[in-house]
Coordinates of C-alpha atoms in Angstrom, one line a residue:
X1 CA 243.2 119.0 -155.2
X2 CA 240.8 117.9 -157.8
X3 CA 238.2 120.1 -159.4
X4 CA 234.9 118.3 -158.9
X5 CA 232.2 119.7 -161.2
X6 CA 228.7 119.7 -159.7
X7 CA 226.4 117.8 -161.7
X8 CA 222.9 119.2 -162.1
X9 CA 221.3 116.0 -163.6
X10 CA 222.9 112.6 -163.6
X11 CA 221.8 110.1 -166.1
X12 CA 220.5 107.0 -164.3
X13 CA 223.2 105.0 -166.0
X14 CA 225.9 106.9 -164.2
X15 CA 225.0 104.7 -161.2
X16 CA 226.1 101.7 -162.9
X17 CA 229.3 100.2 -161.9
X18 CA 232.3 100.4 -164.4
X19 CA 232.5 97.3 -166.6
X20 CA 236.2 96.5 -167.3
X21 CA 238.4 93.6 -167.8
X22 CA 241.9 95.3 -168.7
X23 CA 241.9 97.2 -170.5
X24 CA 252.5 131.3 -171.8
X25 CA 250.7 132.0 -175.0
X26 CA 249.2 135.4 -176.0
X27 CA 245.4 135.5 -175.9
X28 CA 244.0 134.2 -179.3
X29 CA 241.3 135.8 -181.4
X30 CA 238.0 134.4 -180.7
X31 CA 237.6 130.8 -182.4
X32 CA 234.7 130.2 -184.7
X33 CA 231.6 129.0 -182.9
X34 CA 228.6 127.4 -184.3
X35 CA 225.4 129.0 -183.3
X36 CA 223.1 126.8 -181.0
X37 CA 220.3 127.2 -183.7
X38 CA 222.5 126.3 -186.6
X39 CA 222.7 122.4 -186.8
X40 CA 226.5 121.4 -186.8
X41 CA 228.0 120.3 -190.1
X42 CA 227.9 116.6 -190.2
X43 CA 230.8 114.5 -191.8
X44 CA 230.6 112.1 -194.6
X45 CA 232.9 109.1 -194.4
X46 CA 232.7 106.4 -196.9
X47 CA 233.9 102.8 -196.6
X48 CA 236.2 102.3 -199.4
X49 CA 237.9 99.2 -198.3
X50 CA 236.9 96.7 -200.9
X51 CA 237.4 99.2 -203.6
X52 CA 240.9 100.2 -202.5
X53 CA 242.2 96.7 -202.5
X54 CA 242.8 96.4 -198.8
X55 CA 242.1 92.9 -197.8
X56 CA 243.3 92.3 -194.0
X57 CA 241.7 90.4 -191.2
X58 CA 243.3 90.5 -187.7
X59 CA 244.2 87.3 -185.8
X60 CA 243.0 87.5 -182.3
X61 CA 243.0 83.6 -181.7
X62 CA 240.1 83.6 -179.3
X63 CA 240.2 80.5 -177.1
X64 CA 237.8 79.0 -174.3
X65 CA 240.4 79.9 -171.7
X66 CA 239.9 83.6 -172.2
X67 CA 243.6 84.8 -172.4
X68 CA 243.8 88.5 -171.8
X69 CA 245.8 89.1 -174.9
X70 CA 242.8 88.1 -177.0
X71 CA 241.0 91.2 -176.3
X72 CA 243.6 93.7 -177.4
X73 CA 243.5 93.8 -181.2
X74 CA 246.5 95.3 -183.1
X75 CA 247.5 98.7 -184.7
X76 CA 247.9 100.2 -188.0
X77 CA 250.3 102.8 -189.5
X78 CA 249.7 105.3 -192.1
X79 CA 252.9 106.6 -193.6
X80 CA 254.8 107.0 -196.9
X81 CA 257.6 104.4 -196.9
X82 CA 258.8 105.0 -200.5
X83 CA 258.5 108.9 -200.6
X84 CA 256.2 109.0 -203.6
X85 CA 253.9 111.4 -201.9
X86 CA 251.2 108.8 -201.3
X87 CA 250.3 107.3 -197.9
X88 CA 250.9 103.5 -197.6
X89 CA 249.4 101.3 -194.8
X90 CA 250.8 98.8 -192.5
X91 CA 248.8 96.3 -190.4
X92 CA 250.2 94.4 -187.4
X93 CA 248.9 91.0 -186.9
X94 CA 248.5 88.5 -184.0
X95 CA 249.4 84.9 -184.2
X96 CA 247.7 81.5 -183.4
X97 CA 247.2 80.4 -179.8
X98 CA 246.7 76.9 -178.5
X99 CA 243.8 76.1 -176.4
X100 CA 244.9 75.6 -173.7
X101 CA 248.3 77.4 -174.2
X102 CA 251.4 76.5 -171.9
X103 CA 252.4 79.1 -169.5
X104 CA 255.9 79.7 -171.2
X105 CA 254.4 79.6 -174.7
X106 CA 255.7 82.2 -177.2
X107 CA 253.3 82.5 -180.2
X108 CA 254.7 82.4 -183.7
X109 CA 253.2 83.2 -187.1
X110 CA 252.5 79.8 -188.7
X111 CA 250.7 80.7 -192.1
X112 CA 250.4 83.7 -194.4
X113 CA 247.1 84.8 -192.8
X114 CA 249.0 85.5 -189.6
X115 CA 251.5 87.8 -191.4
X116 CA 251.8 91.6 -190.7
X117 CA 250.9 93.4 -194.0
X118 CA 252.3 96.3 -195.9
X119 CA 250.1 97.8 -198.8
X120 CA 251.6 100.2 -201.1
X121 CA 249.2 102.8 -202.6
X122 CA 249.3 103.2 -206.4
X123 CA 248.7 106.4 -208.2
X124 CA 245.0 105.5 -208.8
X125 CA 244.3 105.3 -205.1
X126 CA 244.2 101.5 -204.9
X127 CA 246.7 99.5 -202.9
X128 CA 248.9 96.5 -203.5
X129 CA 250.2 93.9 -201.0
X130 CA 254.0 94.4 -200.9
X131 CA 254.5 92.5 -197.8
X132 CA 256.8 89.6 -199.0
X133 CA 258.9 91.9 -201.3
X134 CA 259.4 94.4 -198.3
X135 CA 260.4 91.7 -195.9
X136 CA 257.8 92.6 -193.4
X137 CA 255.9 89.3 -192.7
X138 CA 256.7 89.7 -189.0
X139 CA 257.5 87.3 -186.1
X140 CA 255.3 86.3 -183.1
X141 CA 252.0 87.9 -181.7
X142 CA 252.2 91.6 -182.9
X143 CA 250.4 94.5 -181.1
X144 CA 251.5 97.9 -181.8
X145 CA 253.3 100.0 -184.6
X146 CA 255.4 103.2 -184.4
X147 CA 256.9 104.9 -187.5
X148 CA 259.9 107.2 -187.5
X149 CA 263.2 107.8 -189.3
X150 CA 265.7 106.9 -186.7
X151 CA 268.8 107.2 -188.7
X152 CA 267.8 110.5 -190.4
X153 CA 268.3 109.1 -194.0
X154 CA 264.9 110.3 -195.2
X155 CA 263.2 107.0 -195.2
X156 CA 260.8 106.1 -192.5
X157 CA 261.4 103.0 -190.4
X158 CA 259.0 100.7 -188.6
X159 CA 259.0 99.5 -185.0
X160 CA 256.6 96.7 -184.1
X161 CA 255.7 95.7 -180.7
X162 CA 254.1 92.4 -179.4
X163 CA 254.2 89.7 -176.9
X164 CA 257.5 87.7 -176.7
X165 CA 259.7 90.4 -178.3
X166 CA 259.6 93.5 -180.3
X167 CA 261.2 94.2 -183.8
X168 CA 262.9 97.2 -185.5
X169 CA 262.8 97.3 -189.3
X170 CA 265.2 99.8 -191.1
X171 CA 263.9 101.1 -194.4
X172 CA 266.6 100.5 -197.0
X173 CA 265.3 103.1 -199.5
X174 CA 264.4 100.6 -202.2
X175 CA 261.2 99.2 -201.2
X176 CA 262.6 96.8 -198.6
X177 CA 263.2 96.6 -195.0
X178 CA 265.9 95.0 -192.8
X179 CA 265.2 93.5 -189.4
X180 CA 267.9 95.4 -187.3
X181 CA 266.5 94.4 -183.9
X182 CA 269.4 92.5 -182.6
X183 CA 272.1 95.1 -183.6
X184 CA 269.9 97.9 -182.5
X185 CA 269.3 96.4 -179.0
X186 CA 265.5 97.3 -179.2
X187 CA 264.1 93.7 -178.9
X188 CA 262.8 94.1 -175.3
X189 CA 262.7 91.9 -172.3
X190 CA 261.8 88.4 -173.7
X191 CA 261.4 86.8 -170.4
X192 CA 258.0 85.3 -170.0
X193 CA 255.7 87.6 -168.0
X194 CA 257.7 90.6 -168.9
X195 CA 257.6 90.6 -172.6
X196 CA 254.2 92.2 -173.5
X197 CA 254.7 95.6 -175.1
X198 CA 251.9 97.7 -176.6
X199 CA 252.1 101.3 -177.9
X200 CA 255.3 103.0 -178.8
X201 CA 256.4 106.5 -179.7
X202 CA 259.4 107.9 -181.5
X203 CA 260.4 111.1 -180.0
X204 CA 263.6 113.2 -179.4
X205 CA 263.9 113.2 -175.6
X206 CA 267.0 115.2 -175.3
X207 CA 266.9 117.3 -178.5
X208 CA 270.1 115.9 -180.0
X209 CA 268.6 115.6 -183.3
X210 CA 268.0 111.8 -183.1
X211 CA 264.8 110.1 -182.5
X212 CA 264.6 108.0 -179.2
X213 CA 261.9 105.4 -178.6
X214 CA 259.6 104.9 -175.8
X215 CA 257.9 101.5 -175.7
X216 CA 255.1 100.9 -173.2
X217 CA 254.5 97.5 -171.6
X218 CA 251.1 96.3 -170.3
X219 CA 251.4 94.0 -167.3
X220 CA 253.4 91.3 -165.9
X221 CA 251.6 88.3 -167.6
X222 CA 252.0 84.9 -169.0
X223 CA 249.7 82.2 -170.2
X224 CA 248.6 81.2 -166.7
X225 CA 245.3 79.4 -166.7
X226 CA 243.6 81.8 -164.3
X227 CA 239.9 81.4 -164.2
X228 CA 237.7 84.6 -164.1
X229 CA 234.0 85.0 -164.4
X230 CA 231.2 82.8 -163.4
X231 CA 231.7 79.1 -163.2
X232 CA 229.0 78.1 -165.6
X233 CA 228.8 77.6 -169.3
X234 CA 229.5 80.7 -171.5
X235 CA 230.2 82.9 -168.5
X236 CA 233.8 82.5 -168.2
X237 CA 235.3 86.0 -168.6
X238 CA 238.8 87.9 -169.3
X239 CA 240.5 88.6 -166.1
X240 CA 240.7 92.2 -164.9
X241 CA 244.1 93.9 -165.0
X242 CA 244.1 94.4 -161.3
X243 CA 245.1 90.8 -161.0
X244 CA 248.6 91.5 -162.7
X245 CA 251.3 93.7 -161.5
X246 CA 252.2 96.9 -163.2
X247 CA 255.5 97.1 -165.4
X248 CA 257.6 100.0 -166.3
X249 CA 258.1 101.0 -170.1
X250 CA 261.3 100.6 -172.1
X251 CA 263.0 103.6 -173.2
X252 CA 265.7 103.4 -175.9
X253 CA 268.1 106.4 -176.3
X254 CA 269.3 106.7 -179.9
X255 CA 273.3 106.5 -179.9
X256 CA 273.3 107.7 -183.6
X257 CA 275.4 104.7 -184.8
X258 CA 272.3 102.2 -185.4
X259 CA 272.2 101.2 -181.7
X260 CA 270.1 102.1 -178.7
X261 CA 270.7 102.1 -175.0
X262 CA 267.8 101.3 -172.6
X263 CA 267.5 104.2 -170.3
X264 CA 264.1 104.3 -168.7
X265 CA 265.4 104.4 -165.1
X266 CA 268.1 106.8 -165.8
X267 CA 265.7 109.3 -167.4
X268 CA 263.0 108.9 -164.7
X269 CA 260.8 107.3 -167.0
X270 CA 261.0 103.8 -165.5
X271 CA 257.9 104.1 -163.3
X272 CA 255.5 100.9 -163.5
X273 CA 252.3 101.3 -165.2
X274 CA 249.8 99.4 -167.4
X275 CA 250.4 101.3 -170.5
X276 CA 248.2 101.1 -173.4
X277 CA 248.5 104.5 -175.2
X278 CA 251.1 107.1 -175.5
X279 CA 251.1 110.8 -177.0
X280 CA 253.6 113.7 -177.0
X281 CA 253.3 117.5 -176.7
X282 CA 254.9 120.4 -174.8
X283 CA 252.1 121.0 -172.4
X284 CA 253.8 123.6 -170.3
X285 CA 255.4 125.5 -173.4
X286 CA 258.8 125.4 -171.9
X287 CA 260.3 124.2 -175.3
X288 CA 260.7 120.6 -174.2
X289 CA 258.5 117.7 -175.2
X290 CA 256.5 115.9 -172.7
X291 CA 254.9 112.5 -172.6
X292 CA 251.3 111.4 -171.7
X293 CA 250.5 107.7 -171.0
X294 CA 247.1 106.1 -170.9
X295 CA 247.0 103.5 -168.2
X296 CA 244.6 100.7 -167.7
X297 CA 242.8 100.8 -164.3
X298 CA 245.3 102.8 -162.5
X299 CA 246.2 106.5 -162.5
X300 CA 247.2 108.0 -165.9
X301 CA 250.7 109.4 -166.2
X302 CA 252.1 112.8 -167.4
X303 CA 255.9 112.9 -167.7
X304 CA 257.2 116.4 -167.5
X305 CA 260.3 116.9 -169.3
X306 CA 262.6 118.8 -166.8
X307 CA 265.0 120.1 -169.5
X308 CA 268.1 118.5 -168.1
X309 CA 267.5 115.0 -169.9
X310 CA 265.3 113.8 -167.0
X311 CA 261.6 113.5 -166.6
X312 CA 259.3 113.6 -163.6
X313 CA 255.8 112.0 -163.4
X314 CA 253.2 114.7 -162.5
X315 CA 250.0 113.2 -163.4
X316 CA 248.4 113.8 -159.9
X317 CA 249.6 117.5 -159.5
X318 CA 248.7 118.1 -163.1
X319 CA 245.3 116.7 -162.3
X320 CA 245.0 114.2 -165.3
X321 CA 245.6 111.0 -163.1
X322 CA 242.0 110.3 -162.5
X323 CA 238.5 111.5 -163.7
X324 CA 236.5 114.3 -162.3
X325 CA 235.3 112.2 -159.3
X326 CA 238.8 111.1 -158.5
X327 CA 238.4 107.6 -159.7
X328 CA 240.8 105.6 -162.0
X329 CA 239.6 104.1 -165.2
X330 CA 240.5 101.8 -168.1
X331 CA 242.8 104.2 -169.9
X332 CA 243.3 103.0 -173.7
X333 CA 243.5 105.4 -176.6
X334 CA 244.9 108.8 -176.2
X335 CA 245.6 112.1 -178.0
X336 CA 247.4 115.3 -177.0
X337 CA 246.5 118.4 -179.2
X338 CA 245.0 121.8 -178.7
X339 CA 241.2 121.6 -179.4
X340 CA 240.2 125.1 -178.1
X341 CA 242.9 127.0 -180.1
X342 CA 244.5 128.7 -177.0
X343 CA 247.9 127.5 -177.7
X344 CA 247.9 124.9 -174.9
X345 CA 247.9 121.2 -175.8
X346 CA 244.9 119.4 -174.3
X347 CA 244.4 115.6 -173.4
X348 CA 241.8 113.0 -174.3
X349 CA 241.9 109.4 -173.1
X350 CA 239.4 106.8 -174.0
X351 CA 238.1 104.1 -171.7
X352 CA 235.4 101.5 -171.1
X353 CA 231.6 101.8 -170.8
X354 CA 230.2 103.5 -167.7
X355 CA 233.3 105.5 -167.3
X356 CA 233.1 108.3 -169.9
X357 CA 236.0 109.3 -172.0
X358 CA 238.3 111.7 -170.4
X359 CA 238.9 115.3 -171.7
X360 CA 241.4 117.4 -169.9
X361 CA 241.6 121.1 -170.8
X362 CA 245.0 122.6 -170.2
X363 CA 244.9 125.5 -167.9
X364 CA 248.3 126.9 -168.6
X365 CA 249.7 126.7 -165.3
X366 CA 250.8 123.1 -165.2
X367 CA 247.4 121.8 -164.5
X368 CA 244.4 120.6 -166.4
X369 CA 240.5 120.7 -165.8
X370 CA 238.5 117.6 -166.3
X371 CA 236.0 118.8 -169.0
X372 CA 234.2 115.7 -169.9
X373 CA 230.9 117.0 -168.6
X374 CA 231.0 120.6 -169.7
X375 CA 232.2 119.6 -173.2
X376 CA 229.3 117.3 -173.7
X377 CA 231.5 114.0 -174.1
X378 CA 229.9 112.5 -170.9
X379 CA 226.5 111.6 -172.2
X380 CA 227.7 110.7 -175.7
X381 CA 230.5 108.2 -174.4
X382 CA 228.9 106.9 -171.1
X383 CA 227.7 103.7 -172.6
X384 CA 230.5 103.1 -175.1
X385 CA 234.1 101.8 -175.1
X386 CA 236.8 103.7 -177.0
X387 CA 240.2 102.8 -178.3
X388 CA 241.7 104.5 -181.2
X389 CA 241.1 108.2 -181.0
X390 CA 242.2 111.3 -182.7
X391 CA 241.7 115.1 -182.9
X392 CA 241.1 116.0 -186.5
X393 CA 239.4 118.8 -188.4
X394 CA 237.1 116.7 -190.6
X395 CA 235.3 119.8 -192.4
X396 CA 238.3 122.1 -192.3
X397 CA 236.4 124.9 -190.3
X398 CA 239.4 125.5 -188.0
X399 CA 238.2 123.6 -185.0
X400 CA 239.5 120.0 -184.1
X401 CA 236.9 117.3 -183.9
X402 CA 237.1 113.8 -182.4
X403 CA 237.0 110.5 -184.2
X404 CA 236.9 107.4 -182.0
X405 CA 237.0 103.6 -182.7
X406 CA 234.8 101.7 -180.3
X407 CA 234.0 98.3 -179.2
X408 CA 234.0 96.5 -175.7
X409 CA 236.8 94.0 -174.6
X410 CA 234.4 91.6 -173.0
X411 CA 232.6 89.4 -175.6
X412 CA 230.2 88.4 -172.9
X413 CA 229.4 91.9 -171.6
X414 CA 225.8 91.8 -172.9
X415 CA 225.0 88.7 -170.7
X416 CA 225.2 90.8 -167.6
X417 CA 224.8 94.5 -169.0
X418 CA 222.3 94.2 -171.7
X419 CA 222.5 98.0 -172.4
X420 CA 226.2 97.6 -173.3
X421 CA 227.5 96.0 -176.5
X422 CA 230.7 94.2 -177.5
X423 CA 230.4 95.4 -181.1
X424 CA 229.9 99.2 -181.6
X425 CA 229.7 101.8 -184.2
X426 CA 232.4 104.5 -184.4
X427 CA 231.9 107.9 -182.9
X428 CA 232.4 111.4 -184.6
X429 CA 232.2 114.2 -182.2
X430 CA 231.9 117.7 -183.8
X431 CA 233.7 120.6 -182.2
X432 CA 231.3 123.6 -182.2
X433 CA 233.5 125.8 -180.4
X434 CA 233.5 127.3 -176.8
X435 CA 234.8 123.9 -175.5
X436 CA 231.7 122.1 -176.6
X437 CA 231.4 118.8 -178.8
X438 CA 228.1 117.3 -180.3
X439 CA 227.7 113.8 -181.6
X440 CA 227.2 114.0 -185.4
X441 CA 227.8 110.3 -186.0
X442 CA 224.3 109.4 -187.1
X443 CA 224.3 111.9 -189.9
X444 CA 227.9 111.3 -191.1
X445 CA 227.5 108.1 -193.1
X446 CA 226.5 104.5 -193.0
X447 CA 229.9 103.6 -191.4
X448 CA 228.5 105.1 -188.3
X449 CA 225.7 102.6 -188.1
X450 CA 228.1 99.6 -188.4
X451 CA 228.9 97.7 -185.4
X452 CA 232.6 96.7 -185.1
X453 CA 235.0 95.5 -182.4
X454 CA 237.1 98.6 -182.9
X455 CA 240.6 98.9 -181.8
X456 CA 243.6 100.5 -183.7
X457 CA 243.0 103.7 -185.8
X458 CA 245.4 105.7 -187.9
X459 CA 244.4 109.3 -189.3
X460 CA 245.9 111.1 -192.3
X461 CA 245.1 112.3 -195.9
X462 CA 245.2 109.1 -198.0
X463 CA 244.4 110.9 -201.3
X464 CA 246.0 114.4 -200.6
X465 CA 242.6 116.1 -201.2
X466 CA 242.8 118.1 -198.1
X467 CA 240.4 116.0 -196.0
X468 CA 241.5 113.7 -193.3
X469 CA 240.7 110.1 -193.8
X470 CA 241.0 107.1 -191.2
X471 CA 242.0 103.4 -191.2
X472 CA 240.6 101.2 -188.4
X473 CA 241.6 97.8 -187.2
X474 CA 239.2 95.5 -185.5
X475 CA 239.8 92.7 -182.9
X476 CA 239.8 89.4 -184.9
X477 CA 238.0 91.1 -187.9
X478 CA 238.7 93.1 -191.0
X479 CA 240.4 96.5 -191.3
X480 CA 238.3 99.3 -192.8
X481 CA 239.4 102.3 -195.0
X482 CA 237.2 105.4 -194.4
X483 CA 237.6 108.0 -197.0
X484 CA 236.4 111.6 -195.8
X485 CA 234.0 112.9 -198.4
X486 CA 232.6 115.6 -196.3
X487 CA 231.2 118.4 -198.6
X488 CA 232.7 121.8 -197.5
X489 CA 233.7 125.1 -199.1
X490 CA 236.3 125.5 -196.4
X491 CA 240.0 125.7 -197.3
X492 CA 243.0 123.8 -195.9
X493 CA 246.8 123.4 -195.6
X494 CA 248.8 120.4 -195.2
X495 CA 252.5 121.0 -194.1
X496 CA 255.3 118.4 -194.3
X497 CA 258.3 119.4 -192.2
X498 CA 261.7 118.3 -192.9
X499 CA 264.3 118.6 -190.1
X500 CA 268.0 119.0 -190.6
X501 CA 269.5 120.1 -187.3
X502 CA 266.4 118.5 -185.7
X503 CA 265.3 114.9 -186.4
X504 CA 264.5 114.4 -190.0
X505 CA 260.7 113.8 -189.4
X506 CA 260.5 117.0 -187.2
X507 CA 258.6 115.0 -184.5
X508 CA 258.2 117.4 -181.5
X509 CA 258.0 120.6 -183.6
X510 CA 255.1 122.9 -182.8
X511 CA 253.4 124.6 -185.7
X512 CA 251.1 127.7 -185.3
X513 CA 248.9 128.7 -188.3
X514 CA 247.1 132.2 -188.1
X515 CA 244.0 133.0 -190.0
X516 CA 241.5 135.6 -189.7
X517 CA 239.8 133.6 -187.0
X518 CA 242.9 133.4 -184.9
X519 CA 245.6 130.8 -184.4
X520 CA 245.7 127.1 -184.5
X521 CA 248.4 124.8 -183.2
X522 CA 249.6 121.3 -184.0
X523 CA 252.5 119.3 -182.5
X524 CA 254.2 116.9 -185.2
X525 CA 254.0 113.4 -184.2
X526 CA 253.1 109.9 -185.4
X527 CA 252.1 108.7 -182.0
X528 CA 248.8 108.8 -180.3
X529 CA 245.6 106.8 -180.7
X530 CA 245.8 103.1 -179.8
X531 CA 248.6 100.9 -180.9
X532 CA 248.8 103.0 -184.2
X533 CA 250.9 105.4 -186.1
X534 CA 249.4 108.5 -187.9
X535 CA 250.3 110.5 -190.9
X536 CA 253.2 112.8 -189.6
X537 CA 252.1 115.9 -191.8
X538 CA 250.2 118.6 -189.9
X539 CA 246.8 119.5 -191.3
X540 CA 244.8 122.7 -190.7
X541 CA 241.4 123.7 -191.8
X542 CA 241.4 127.5 -192.7
X543 CA 237.7 127.9 -192.9
X544 CA 236.7 130.5 -195.5
X545 CA 240.4 132.1 -195.7
X546 CA 242.1 131.4 -198.9
X547 CA 245.5 131.8 -197.1
X548 CA 247.2 131.6 -194.0
X549 CA 248.4 134.9 -192.7
X550 CA 251.3 133.4 -191.0
X551 CA 253.0 130.0 -190.3
X552 CA 255.3 129.8 -187.2
X553 CA 257.2 126.8 -186.4
X554 CA 259.3 126.1 -183.3
X555 CA 261.7 123.2 -184.3
X556 CA 263.0 120.7 -181.8
X557 CA 266.3 122.4 -182.1
X558 CA 265.0 125.6 -180.8
X559 CA 265.1 127.4 -184.3
X560 CA 262.1 129.6 -184.9
X561 CA 260.8 130.0 -188.4
X562 CA 258.0 132.3 -189.8
X563 CA 256.4 131.9 -193.2
X564 CA 254.2 134.7 -194.3
X565 CA 250.9 134.6 -196.5
X566 CA 250.8 130.9 -197.7
X567 CA 248.1 130.2 -200.2
X568 CA 245.6 127.6 -199.1
X569 CA 244.5 124.2 -200.6
X570 CA 248.0 122.9 -201.1
X571 CA 250.5 120.5 -199.5
X572 CA 253.6 122.4 -198.5
X573 CA 256.9 121.1 -197.8
X574 CA 259.1 123.1 -195.3
X575 CA 262.8 122.7 -194.7
X576 CA 264.2 123.6 -191.3
X577 CA 266.6 126.7 -191.7
X578 CA 269.9 127.0 -190.2
X579 CA 269.0 129.9 -188.2
X580 CA 265.8 131.5 -186.8
X581 CA 264.1 134.0 -188.8
X582 CA 261.1 134.8 -191.3
X583 CA 260.9 133.2 -194.7
X584 CA 258.7 135.0 -197.2
X585 CA 257.3 131.6 -198.7
X586 CA 257.7 127.9 -198.4
X587 CA 258.7 125.4 -201.1
X588 CA 256.4 122.8 -202.5
X589 CA 257.0 119.1 -202.7

């Protein structure tokens, strides 16, 4: 069943045991390929956190009892909440834990340092903390964030997951938000042991023009004082997730009146998992959006949309459930985009050290090939632990690269595995074409020499200069704002889609941009990465081309739209037409 690649030379470290605690398209023109004798273009990412005015430190509440929730960190969202054309930032935060913590304890935010935080971007590129004014201090121990316009009023809303309950905040359009959790019915199962939610995704599951909500849950868990690790001072460890039962996600169908109906079982999505990351794409090109879920230490999930409002889990038959050796791993972060420009969305899933990040190339027949080895990801990720991850074209050459936030989950990992590290630098992997990646981290800026306990990561263009930036959260540490200063003569396009028959955010739309080097593809989504929410705008590197020959959009409604000869180096706003057809040009914001 599984395509097991023959390995010519195994690194000695491959023999080490995994260390874990929970956690039909037309043939395209040839994609640009970097010559083997030409060094790949490095990136240049600059830490502008302090200069930007971002001051945020995540609360992880590490205790001597090593509660599993302490390892997870929290997410970050990059979105424009006030529609001024500038990306704003929202950080989810944890809450204090007692040491020891009672079994039925529900964490609460006690002081301002525990609050979630919303930062508004000023016109000069700096940020101001508007949390109190916006009404977004938050409740309880937060984990993940998902951004989407659930009521199609033109203002993006915020959904925050956590332990003990989830919260939906409706954007009032005046800089404030209202907690509509109770009325909407999206608070989740608050029963101790069943109330731990992680990543979430806004997606129109039935193409009715309304965004539905998929909310992952991690495991059945509460503050039981289970002892794991060696019984000697300093060696107590976080428990492995195998100890705790899997739990099904929550799926909320949007009723269109501000309320939602939980429908996971009805839709075929109520399969117990240990979900940490979720991403969306139409992997089989049938016009229906599918879901991929990164599970921790059990098979990964791929939910195929059957087109009748129901889904089926096809991870095993699609060959993404396990790695190339048929083993499960600690799936955490995830992304679902086409990295080889063949029109077929591919999958990447991060995991823990000694497991190698999993790259699955879409074969176009409903199956995937495990390409971690042939792509070059195996040696560069073997000794690392990855969380937030995103396909992005950092140098605008038309090939999607990989940016990854890293750090182990065990703060004691070096006691038993000195070659591994709790704090790790980020990883930047350059796509050189031909399905190959090379590690350019060391030459891409001093931020890649800094060791963090990386967790959440959101990617987007913070300053609208056509280069994708990143914001990273760390576990129990500060957040970092990384500006992409990569020098390049390449051109770019950023597309902001506005749905009318489709959902307002156009989530689920597929965009095809054609240049002289062939086509590129992008699925509109804010989901992916780990616990985080990305800039919803589609970004394309055009290489030396000063215009895109065509832009083709397949909207979730089924409407097809074609734009012709669009000039490069601009942000273009595109409205969904009422019928399919060609449009000579697109409007600007």
